[in-house]
């Protein structure tokens, strides 16, 4: 097999930026803060952190390790670790691949809106008011056009491969993202009204604690760490054998969680700054406005109240979101592309265009059947497929894969691993505790 010359990330930092680039996305900057806002502030934050460290982190290690061991696309890697039951691995790989394409097909639509909101104020400033208004109005043609504007760069980055495409762009864009973030947070925290949002974010309101909240926090943790749809597995397959997986995974998880936390420091205060500037942030029923209303009406309305400065701040904010979305979208596209290049022995160039084309068609179908399909695809892929597949990957690693093989894979990057507490705990933990915890979370909600 061509595995000996298989592509690799060129450095450990490059891998961390790419994996963190996948993890840090709309889930952090939009999903996490809005969920926190409507779920009792710090209560959600606390349960979320618990879910990340208790469930998501161990499973992230499992996905990365399976991928690196297989040194191949997820379908093949999963079958390589499935012992005598290769078909189980192959099947799970295929379902994961479908999950990744499903997520990408709705993700590009949302990312397209962000592109629209990024460009619209600039068009308004230069006198193209009609075009600016069109970009902010909801229509099928607009959704389609903007989705294409986002899909094409995603395809182009993946076409250039691992080191020259994914790694290079993640390494360029992630520092810009961090910088924009810091500037925005500092700016917002000094605006009148910000402290009220900060209080709501950091002071827990225990009345919100419920099984539903725990399930949401778990789903959010899986989505945020890009688990369950083979993304981390395919990135793991390009990771050097000398990298220490538990440590690298911890760095990725910390970056991702850190950015989610900081996004809360940005969005929650921003809502109350908006209110201070006369923008409504509560619905008539008294509930805090959430998700799309927040990002697509409250925040732009706040930027409007800030005059010319608001135009640039608005641009920076949406640029930040677009960058975060792009580094996630490329990781999603890499999953089917890696499978096609290896399974059908196609060139990357060819695979990326036909697969990108098919996903674009799927997105277009969602655009034209928005009411029926959008919510459905989001729910099926993120609320069901991600946690359930994440759990099944853990079961494969825990029950079908030989413990000694796992150790052999892990010690390559950390020779002392066999003696550490990590190795005493992790295998049994992934085998027994993770599945039980997940079933408890689901079960508690269903009862
Ligand atoms: N983690 C990304 C985010 O937070 C979304 C994502 C999910 C990316 C699954 C890849 C796989 O937005």
Coordinates of C-alpha atoms and ligand atoms in Angstrom, one line a residue:
X1 CA 0.0 0.0 0.0
X2 CA 1.1 3.6 -0.5
X3 CA 1.1 4.0 3.3
X4 CA 4.8 4.6 3.6
X5 CA 4.6 7.8 1.7
X6 CA 1.4 8.8 3.3
X7 CA 1.0 12.6 3.9
X8 CA 1.8 13.9 7.4
X9 CA 1.5 17.1 9.3
X10 CA 4.9 18.7 9.2
X11 CA 5.2 19.7 12.8
X12 CA 3.5 19.0 16.1
X13 CA 2.4 22.7 16.4
X14 CA 1.0 22.4 12.9
X15 CA -1.1 19.4 14.0
X16 CA -2.3 21.2 17.2
X17 CA -3.4 24.2 15.2
X18 CA -5.2 22.1 12.6
X19 CA -6.9 19.9 15.2
X20 CA -7.7 23.0 17.4
X21 CA -8.9 24.7 14.1
X22 CA -11.3 21.8 13.6
X23 CA -12.5 21.9 17.1
X24 CA -12.8 25.6 17.4
X25 CA -15.7 26.6 15.2
X26 CA -19.3 27.8 15.3
X27 CA -19.9 25.5 18.2
X28 CA -17.5 27.5 20.4
X29 CA -18.3 31.0 19.3
X30 CA -22.0 30.7 18.7
X31 CA -23.3 27.4 20.2
X32 CA -21.6 27.4 23.5
X33 CA -22.3 31.1 24.5
X34 CA -25.9 30.9 23.4
X35 CA -26.5 27.6 25.2
X36 CA -24.9 29.0 28.3
X37 CA -27.1 32.1 28.0
X38 CA -30.3 30.1 27.9
X39 CA -29.3 27.4 30.4
X40 CA -28.5 29.3 33.6
X41 CA -25.1 30.7 32.9
X42 CA -22.4 29.2 35.0
X43 CA -24.4 26.0 35.7
X44 CA -24.1 25.1 32.1
X45 CA -20.5 26.2 32.0
X46 CA -19.6 23.9 34.9
X47 CA -21.4 20.8 33.5
X48 CA -19.9 21.5 30.1
X49 CA -16.4 21.5 31.6
X50 CA -17.2 18.3 33.4
X51 CA -18.4 16.7 30.2
X52 CA -15.3 17.8 28.3
X53 CA -12.8 16.3 30.8
X54 CA -14.8 13.2 31.9
X55 CA -16.1 12.1 28.5
X56 CA -14.9 14.0 25.5
X57 CA -11.2 14.1 26.3
X58 CA -10.8 10.3 26.8
X59 CA -12.7 9.7 23.6
X60 CA -10.6 12.2 21.7
X61 CA -7.5 10.2 22.7
X62 CA -9.3 7.0 21.4
X63 CA -10.1 8.6 18.0
X64 CA -6.6 10.0 17.6
X65 CA -5.0 6.7 18.5
X66 CA -7.2 4.6 16.3
X67 CA -6.4 6.9 13.4
X68 CA -2.7 7.0 13.9
X69 CA -2.5 3.2 14.4
X70 CA -4.4 2.6 11.2
X71 CA -2.3 5.1 9.3
X72 CA -5.2 5.2 6.8
X73 CA -8.6 6.6 6.2
X74 CA -11.2 6.1 9.1
X75 CA -13.0 3.2 7.3
X76 CA -9.7 1.3 7.1
X77 CA -8.4 2.4 10.5
X78 CA -11.5 1.3 12.3
X79 CA -11.5 -2.1 10.6
X80 CA -7.9 -2.5 11.5
X81 CA -8.7 -2.2 15.2
X82 CA -11.9 -4.3 15.1
X83 CA -10.1 -7.6 15.7
X84 CA -12.0 -10.5 14.0
X85 CA -15.0 -8.2 13.4
X86 CA -13.6 -6.1 10.6
X87 CA -17.1 -5.4 9.2
X88 CA -18.1 -3.6 12.3
X89 CA -15.2 -1.2 11.9
X90 CA -15.9 -0.7 8.3
X91 CA -19.6 0.0 8.9
X92 CA -18.8 2.5 11.7
X93 CA -16.3 4.2 9.5
X94 CA -18.9 4.6 6.8
X95 CA -21.6 5.9 9.1
X96 CA -19.1 8.3 10.6
X97 CA -18.2 9.5 7.1
X98 CA -21.9 10.1 6.4
X99 CA -22.1 12.0 9.6
X100 CA -19.2 14.3 8.6
X101 CA -20.8 15.0 5.2
X102 CA -24.2 15.7 6.9
X103 CA -22.6 18.1 9.3
X104 CA -20.7 19.8 6.5
X105 CA -23.9 20.2 4.4
X106 CA -25.6 22.4 7.1
X107 CA -22.4 24.0 8.4
X108 CA -21.7 25.6 5.0
X109 CA -25.1 27.2 4.9
X110 CA -24.6 28.8 8.3
X111 CA -21.1 29.8 7.5
X112 CA -22.4 31.4 4.3
X113 CA -24.7 33.6 6.3
X114 CA -21.7 34.7 8.3
X115 CA -19.9 35.6 5.1
X116 CA -22.9 37.7 4.1
X117 CA -23.0 39.5 7.4
X118 CA -19.3 40.1 7.2
X119 CA -19.5 41.8 3.7
X120 CA -22.8 43.5 4.1
X121 CA -21.7 46.5 6.2
X122 CA -18.8 47.2 3.9
X123 CA -21.2 47.2 0.9
X124 CA -23.5 49.6 2.8
X125 CA -20.5 51.9 3.5
X126 CA -19.5 52.0 -0.1
X127 CA -23.0 52.9 -1.3
X128 CA -24.3 49.4 -2.4
X129 CA -27.2 49.5 0.0
X130 CA -29.5 47.2 -2.0
X131 CA -26.9 44.5 -2.2
X132 CA -26.1 44.9 1.5
X133 CA -29.8 44.6 2.4
X134 CA -30.1 41.5 0.1
X135 CA -27.2 39.8 1.9
X136 CA -29.0 40.3 5.3
X137 CA -32.4 39.2 4.1
X138 CA -33.4 35.5 4.1
X139 CA -33.9 34.1 0.7
X140 CA -33.2 30.8 -1.1
X141 CA -31.0 32.5 -3.7
X142 CA -29.0 34.3 -1.1
X143 CA -28.5 31.2 1.0
X144 CA -27.4 29.3 -2.1
X145 CA -25.0 32.0 -3.3
X146 CA -23.4 32.5 0.1
X147 CA -23.1 28.8 0.7
X148 CA -21.1 28.5 -2.6
X149 CA -18.9 31.4 -1.5
X150 CA -17.9 29.4 1.6
X151 CA -17.8 26.0 0.0
X152 CA -15.3 26.9 -2.8
X153 CA -12.5 28.0 -0.4
X154 CA -13.1 24.9 1.7
X155 CA -12.6 22.7 -1.4
X156 CA -9.5 24.7 -2.5
X157 CA -7.8 24.3 0.9
X158 CA -8.4 20.5 1.1
X159 CA -7.3 20.1 -2.6
X160 CA -3.8 21.2 -1.5
X161 CA -3.5 18.3 0.9
X162 CA -2.4 18.1 4.5
X163 CA 0.9 20.0 4.9
X164 CA 0.3 22.5 2.1
X165 CA -3.4 23.0 2.5
X166 CA -4.9 22.1 5.9
X167 CA -1.9 22.7 8.0
X168 CA -0.7 25.8 6.2
X169 CA -4.1 27.5 6.3
X170 CA -4.8 26.5 9.9
X171 CA -1.4 27.8 11.0
X172 CA -2.1 31.1 9.2
X173 CA -5.7 31.6 10.3
X174 CA -5.6 30.4 13.9
X175 CA -3.3 33.1 15.2
X176 CA -5.4 35.7 13.4
X177 CA -8.4 34.2 15.2
X178 CA -6.8 34.4 18.6
X179 CA -5.7 37.9 18.1
X180 CA -9.1 39.1 16.8
X181 CA -10.7 37.4 19.8
X182 CA -8.5 39.1 22.4
X183 CA -9.1 42.6 20.8
X184 CA -12.9 42.0 20.7
X185 CA -13.2 40.8 24.3
X186 CA -11.2 43.7 25.6
X187 CA -13.2 46.1 23.6
X188 CA -16.6 44.7 24.7
X189 CA -15.7 44.4 28.4
X190 CA -15.1 48.2 28.5
X191 CA -18.5 49.0 27.0
X192 CA -21.4 50.1 29.3
X193 CA -23.6 47.3 30.3
X194 CA -21.0 44.6 29.9
X195 CA -20.7 43.8 33.6
X196 CA -24.3 42.7 33.7
X197 CA -23.6 40.0 31.1
X198 CA -20.5 39.0 32.8
X199 CA -22.4 38.4 36.0
X200 CA -25.0 36.3 34.2
X201 CA -22.2 34.2 32.7
X202 CA -20.3 33.6 35.8
X203 CA -22.9 33.4 38.6
X204 CA -24.7 30.1 38.5
X205 CA -28.5 29.9 38.5
X206 CA -29.1 26.4 40.0
X207 CA -32.8 26.4 39.0
X208 CA -31.7 25.4 35.5
X209 CA -30.0 22.2 36.5
X210 CA -31.9 19.3 34.8
X211 CA -31.2 16.1 32.9
X212 CA -31.9 17.9 29.7
X213 CA -29.1 20.4 30.5
X214 CA -26.6 17.6 31.1
X215 CA -27.6 16.0 27.7
X216 CA -27.2 19.4 26.0
X217 CA -23.8 19.9 27.6
X218 CA -22.7 16.5 26.5
X219 CA -23.8 17.1 22.9
X220 CA -22.1 20.5 23.0
X221 CA -18.8 18.9 24.2
X222 CA -18.9 16.2 21.4
X223 CA -19.7 18.8 18.8
X224 CA -17.1 21.2 20.0
X225 CA -14.3 18.6 20.0
X226 CA -15.3 17.3 16.6
X227 CA -15.9 13.8 18.0
X228 CA -17.9 10.9 16.6
X229 CA -17.6 11.6 12.9
X230 CA -14.1 10.4 12.2
X231 CA -12.6 13.9 11.9
X232 CA -10.1 13.5 14.7
X233 CA -9.4 10.0 13.5
X234 CA -8.4 11.2 10.0
X235 CA -6.3 14.0 11.5
X236 CA -4.7 11.4 13.9
X237 CA -3.8 9.3 10.8
X238 CA -1.5 12.2 9.7
X239 CA 0.1 12.6 13.1
X240 CA 3.7 11.7 13.5
X241 CA 4.5 8.5 15.4
X242 CA 6.7 10.4 17.8
X243 CA 3.9 12.7 19.0
X244 CA 2.6 12.0 22.6
X245 CA -1.1 11.5 22.0
X246 CA -2.5 12.1 25.5
X247 CA -0.5 15.3 25.8
X248 CA -1.4 16.5 22.3
X249 CA -5.1 15.7 22.9
X250 CA -5.0 17.6 26.2
X251 CA -3.6 20.7 24.4
X252 CA -6.3 20.5 21.8
X253 CA -9.0 20.1 24.4
X254 CA -7.7 23.0 26.5
X255 CA -7.4 25.3 23.5
X256 CA -10.9 24.4 22.4
X257 CA -12.4 24.8 25.9
X258 CA -10.4 28.0 26.5
X259 CA -11.8 29.6 23.3
X260 CA -15.4 28.5 24.2
X261 CA -14.9 30.1 27.6
X262 CA -13.6 33.3 26.1
X263 CA -16.4 33.4 23.6
X264 CA -18.7 33.5 26.5
X265 CA -16.8 36.5 27.8
X266 CA -17.5 38.1 24.4
X267 CA -21.1 37.2 23.6
X268 CA -22.8 37.4 27.0
X269 CA -21.5 40.9 27.8
X270 CA -22.2 41.9 24.2
X271 CA -25.8 41.1 24.6
X272 CA -26.1 43.4 27.6
X273 CA -24.1 46.1 25.8
X274 CA -26.7 45.8 23.0
X275 CA -29.5 46.1 25.5
X276 CA -27.8 49.2 27.0
X277 CA -27.8 50.6 23.5
X278 CA -31.5 50.1 23.1
X279 CA -31.6 46.7 21.4
X280 CA -34.2 44.2 22.7
X281 CA -32.5 41.1 24.0
X282 CA -35.5 39.5 25.7
X283 CA -38.5 38.0 23.9
X284 CA -42.0 39.0 24.8
X285 CA -42.3 36.0 27.0
X286 CA -39.3 37.2 29.0
X287 CA -36.8 34.7 27.8
X288 CA -33.4 35.7 26.6
X289 CA -33.2 35.7 22.8
X290 CA -31.1 32.9 21.6
X291 CA -29.0 31.3 18.9
X292 CA -29.7 32.7 15.4
X293 CA -31.6 35.8 16.6
X294 CA -28.7 36.7 18.8
X295 CA -26.0 36.4 16.2
X296 CA -27.9 37.6 13.3
X297 CA -30.0 40.4 14.7
X298 CA -28.9 41.4 18.2
X299 CA -25.2 41.7 17.5
X300 CA -25.6 43.5 14.1
X301 CA -28.1 45.9 15.7
X302 CA -25.5 46.6 18.4
X303 CA -22.8 47.2 15.8
X304 CA -25.2 49.7 14.1
X305 CA -25.6 51.7 17.3
X306 CA -21.8 52.2 17.4
X307 CA -21.5 54.3 14.3
X308 CA -18.5 54.0 12.0
X309 CA -16.5 52.1 14.6
X310 CA -19.3 49.5 14.6
X311 CA -18.8 48.8 11.0
X312 CA -15.3 47.7 11.6
X313 CA -16.1 45.9 14.8
X314 CA -18.9 44.0 13.0
X315 CA -16.6 43.1 10.2
X316 CA -13.9 41.8 12.6
X317 CA -16.5 39.8 14.5
X318 CA -17.9 38.1 11.5
X319 CA -14.4 37.6 10.0
X320 CA -13.6 35.8 13.2
X321 CA -16.6 33.5 12.8
X322 CA -15.8 32.8 9.2
X323 CA -12.2 31.8 10.0
X324 CA -13.3 29.5 12.8
X325 CA -15.9 27.9 10.4
X326 CA -13.4 27.5 7.6
X327 CA -10.9 25.6 9.7
X328 CA -13.7 23.3 10.9
X329 CA -15.2 22.8 7.4
X330 CA -11.9 21.6 5.9
X331 CA -11.6 18.9 8.6
X332 CA -15.1 17.7 7.7
X333 CA -14.3 17.5 4.0
X334 CA -11.1 15.7 4.6
X335 CA -12.9 12.6 6.0
X336 CA -14.7 11.6 2.7
X337 CA -11.7 12.8 0.6
X338 CA -9.3 10.7 2.5
X339 CA -11.6 7.7 2.0
X340 CA -12.0 8.2 -1.7
X341 CA -8.3 8.8 -2.4
X342 CA -7.3 5.6 -0.6
X343 CA -10.3 3.3 -1.3
X344 CA -10.7 4.2 -4.9
X345 CA -7.1 5.2 -5.5
X346 CA -8.2 8.5 -6.9
X347 CA -6.1 11.7 -7.0
X348 CA -6.9 14.2 -4.3
X349 CA -7.7 16.8 -7.0
X350 CA -10.4 14.6 -8.5
X351 CA -11.8 13.3 -5.2
X352 CA -12.1 16.8 -3.7
X353 CA -14.1 18.1 -6.6
X354 CA -16.7 15.4 -6.9
X355 CA -17.1 15.0 -3.2
X356 CA -17.2 18.8 -2.7
X357 CA -19.8 18.9 -5.6
X358 CA -22.0 16.2 -4.0
X359 CA -21.9 18.0 -0.6
X360 CA -22.8 21.3 -2.4
X361 CA -25.8 19.6 -3.9
X362 CA -26.8 18.2 -0.5
X363 CA -26.5 21.7 0.9
X364 CA -28.6 23.1 -2.0
X365 CA -31.3 20.5 -1.3
X366 CA -31.4 21.7 2.3
X367 CA -31.5 25.4 1.2
X368 CA -34.6 24.7 -1.0
X369 CA -36.3 22.6 1.7
X370 CA -35.1 24.7 4.6
X371 CA -38.0 24.3 6.9
X372 CA -38.2 20.6 6.6
X373 CA -34.6 19.6 6.4
X374 CA -32.3 22.1 8.2
X375 CA -33.3 21.3 11.8
X376 CA -33.7 17.7 11.0
X377 CA -30.1 17.3 9.6
X378 CA -28.7 19.3 12.6
X379 CA -30.5 17.1 15.1
X380 CA -29.8 13.8 13.5
X381 CA -26.1 14.5 13.0
X382 CA -25.2 16.4 16.1
X383 CA -27.6 15.2 18.8
X384 CA -27.7 11.5 17.8
X385 CA -24.9 10.5 15.4
X386 CA -22.0 12.3 17.2
X387 CA -22.5 11.0 20.8
X388 CA -23.7 7.5 19.7
X389 CA -20.8 7.0 17.2
X390 CA -18.4 8.5 19.8
X391 CA -19.6 5.8 22.2
X392 CA -19.3 3.0 19.6
X393 CA -15.7 4.1 18.7
X394 CA -14.9 3.8 22.4
X395 CA -16.5 0.3 22.6
X396 CA -14.4 -0.8 19.6
X397 CA -11.2 0.6 21.1
X398 CA -12.1 -0.9 24.5
X399 CA -13.4 -4.3 23.6
X400 CA -12.3 -5.3 20.1
X401 CA -8.8 -3.8 20.0
X402 CA -6.1 -5.6 21.9
X403 CA -4.8 -3.7 24.9
X404 CA -1.2 -4.5 24.1
X405 CA -1.6 -3.1 20.6
X406 CA -3.0 0.1 22.0
X407 CA 0.0 0.4 24.4
X408 CA 2.4 -0.3 21.6
X409 CA 0.9 2.5 19.5
X410 CA 0.9 5.0 22.4
X411 CA 4.4 4.4 23.7
X412 CA 5.9 5.4 20.4
X413 CA 5.4 9.0 21.4
X414 CA 5.8 8.6 25.1
X415 CA 8.1 5.7 26.1
X416 CA 7.2 5.9 29.8
X417 CA 3.5 5.7 29.2
X418 CA 3.1 2.0 30.4
X419 CA 4.2 3.1 33.9
X420 CA 2.0 6.1 34.2
X421 CA -1.4 6.5 36.0
X422 CA -2.8 7.4 32.7
X423 CA -2.3 3.9 31.4
X424 CA -3.6 2.4 34.6
X425 CA -6.9 4.2 34.2
X426 CA -7.6 5.0 30.6
X427 CA -8.2 1.5 29.0
X428 CA -10.7 0.4 31.6
X429 CA -12.2 3.8 31.7
X430 CA -12.9 3.9 27.9
X431 CA -14.0 0.3 28.0
X432 CA -16.5 0.5 30.9
X433 CA -16.9 3.9 32.6
X434 CA -17.4 6.0 29.4
X435 CA -20.2 3.8 28.1
X436 CA -21.9 3.7 31.5
X437 CA -21.6 7.4 32.0
X438 CA -23.1 8.1 28.5
X439 CA -25.9 5.6 29.0
X440 CA -26.7 7.3 32.4
X441 CA -26.8 10.7 30.8
X442 CA -29.1 9.5 28.1
X443 CA -31.2 7.3 30.4
X444 CA -31.6 10.1 33.0
X445 CA -33.0 12.3 30.3
X446 CA -35.4 9.7 28.9
X447 CA -36.9 8.7 32.2
Ligands
LIG1 N1 -16.1 21.4 16.3 C1 -16.7 22.3 15.3 C2 -17.3 23.5 16.0 O1 -17.2 23.6 17.2 C3 -17.7 21.6 14.5 C4 -17.3 20.2 14.0 C5 -18.1 19.1 14.4 C6 -16.3 20.0 13.2 C7 -17.7 17.8 14.0 C8 -15.9 18.8 12.8 C9 -16.6 17.7 13.2 O2 -17.9 24.3 15.4

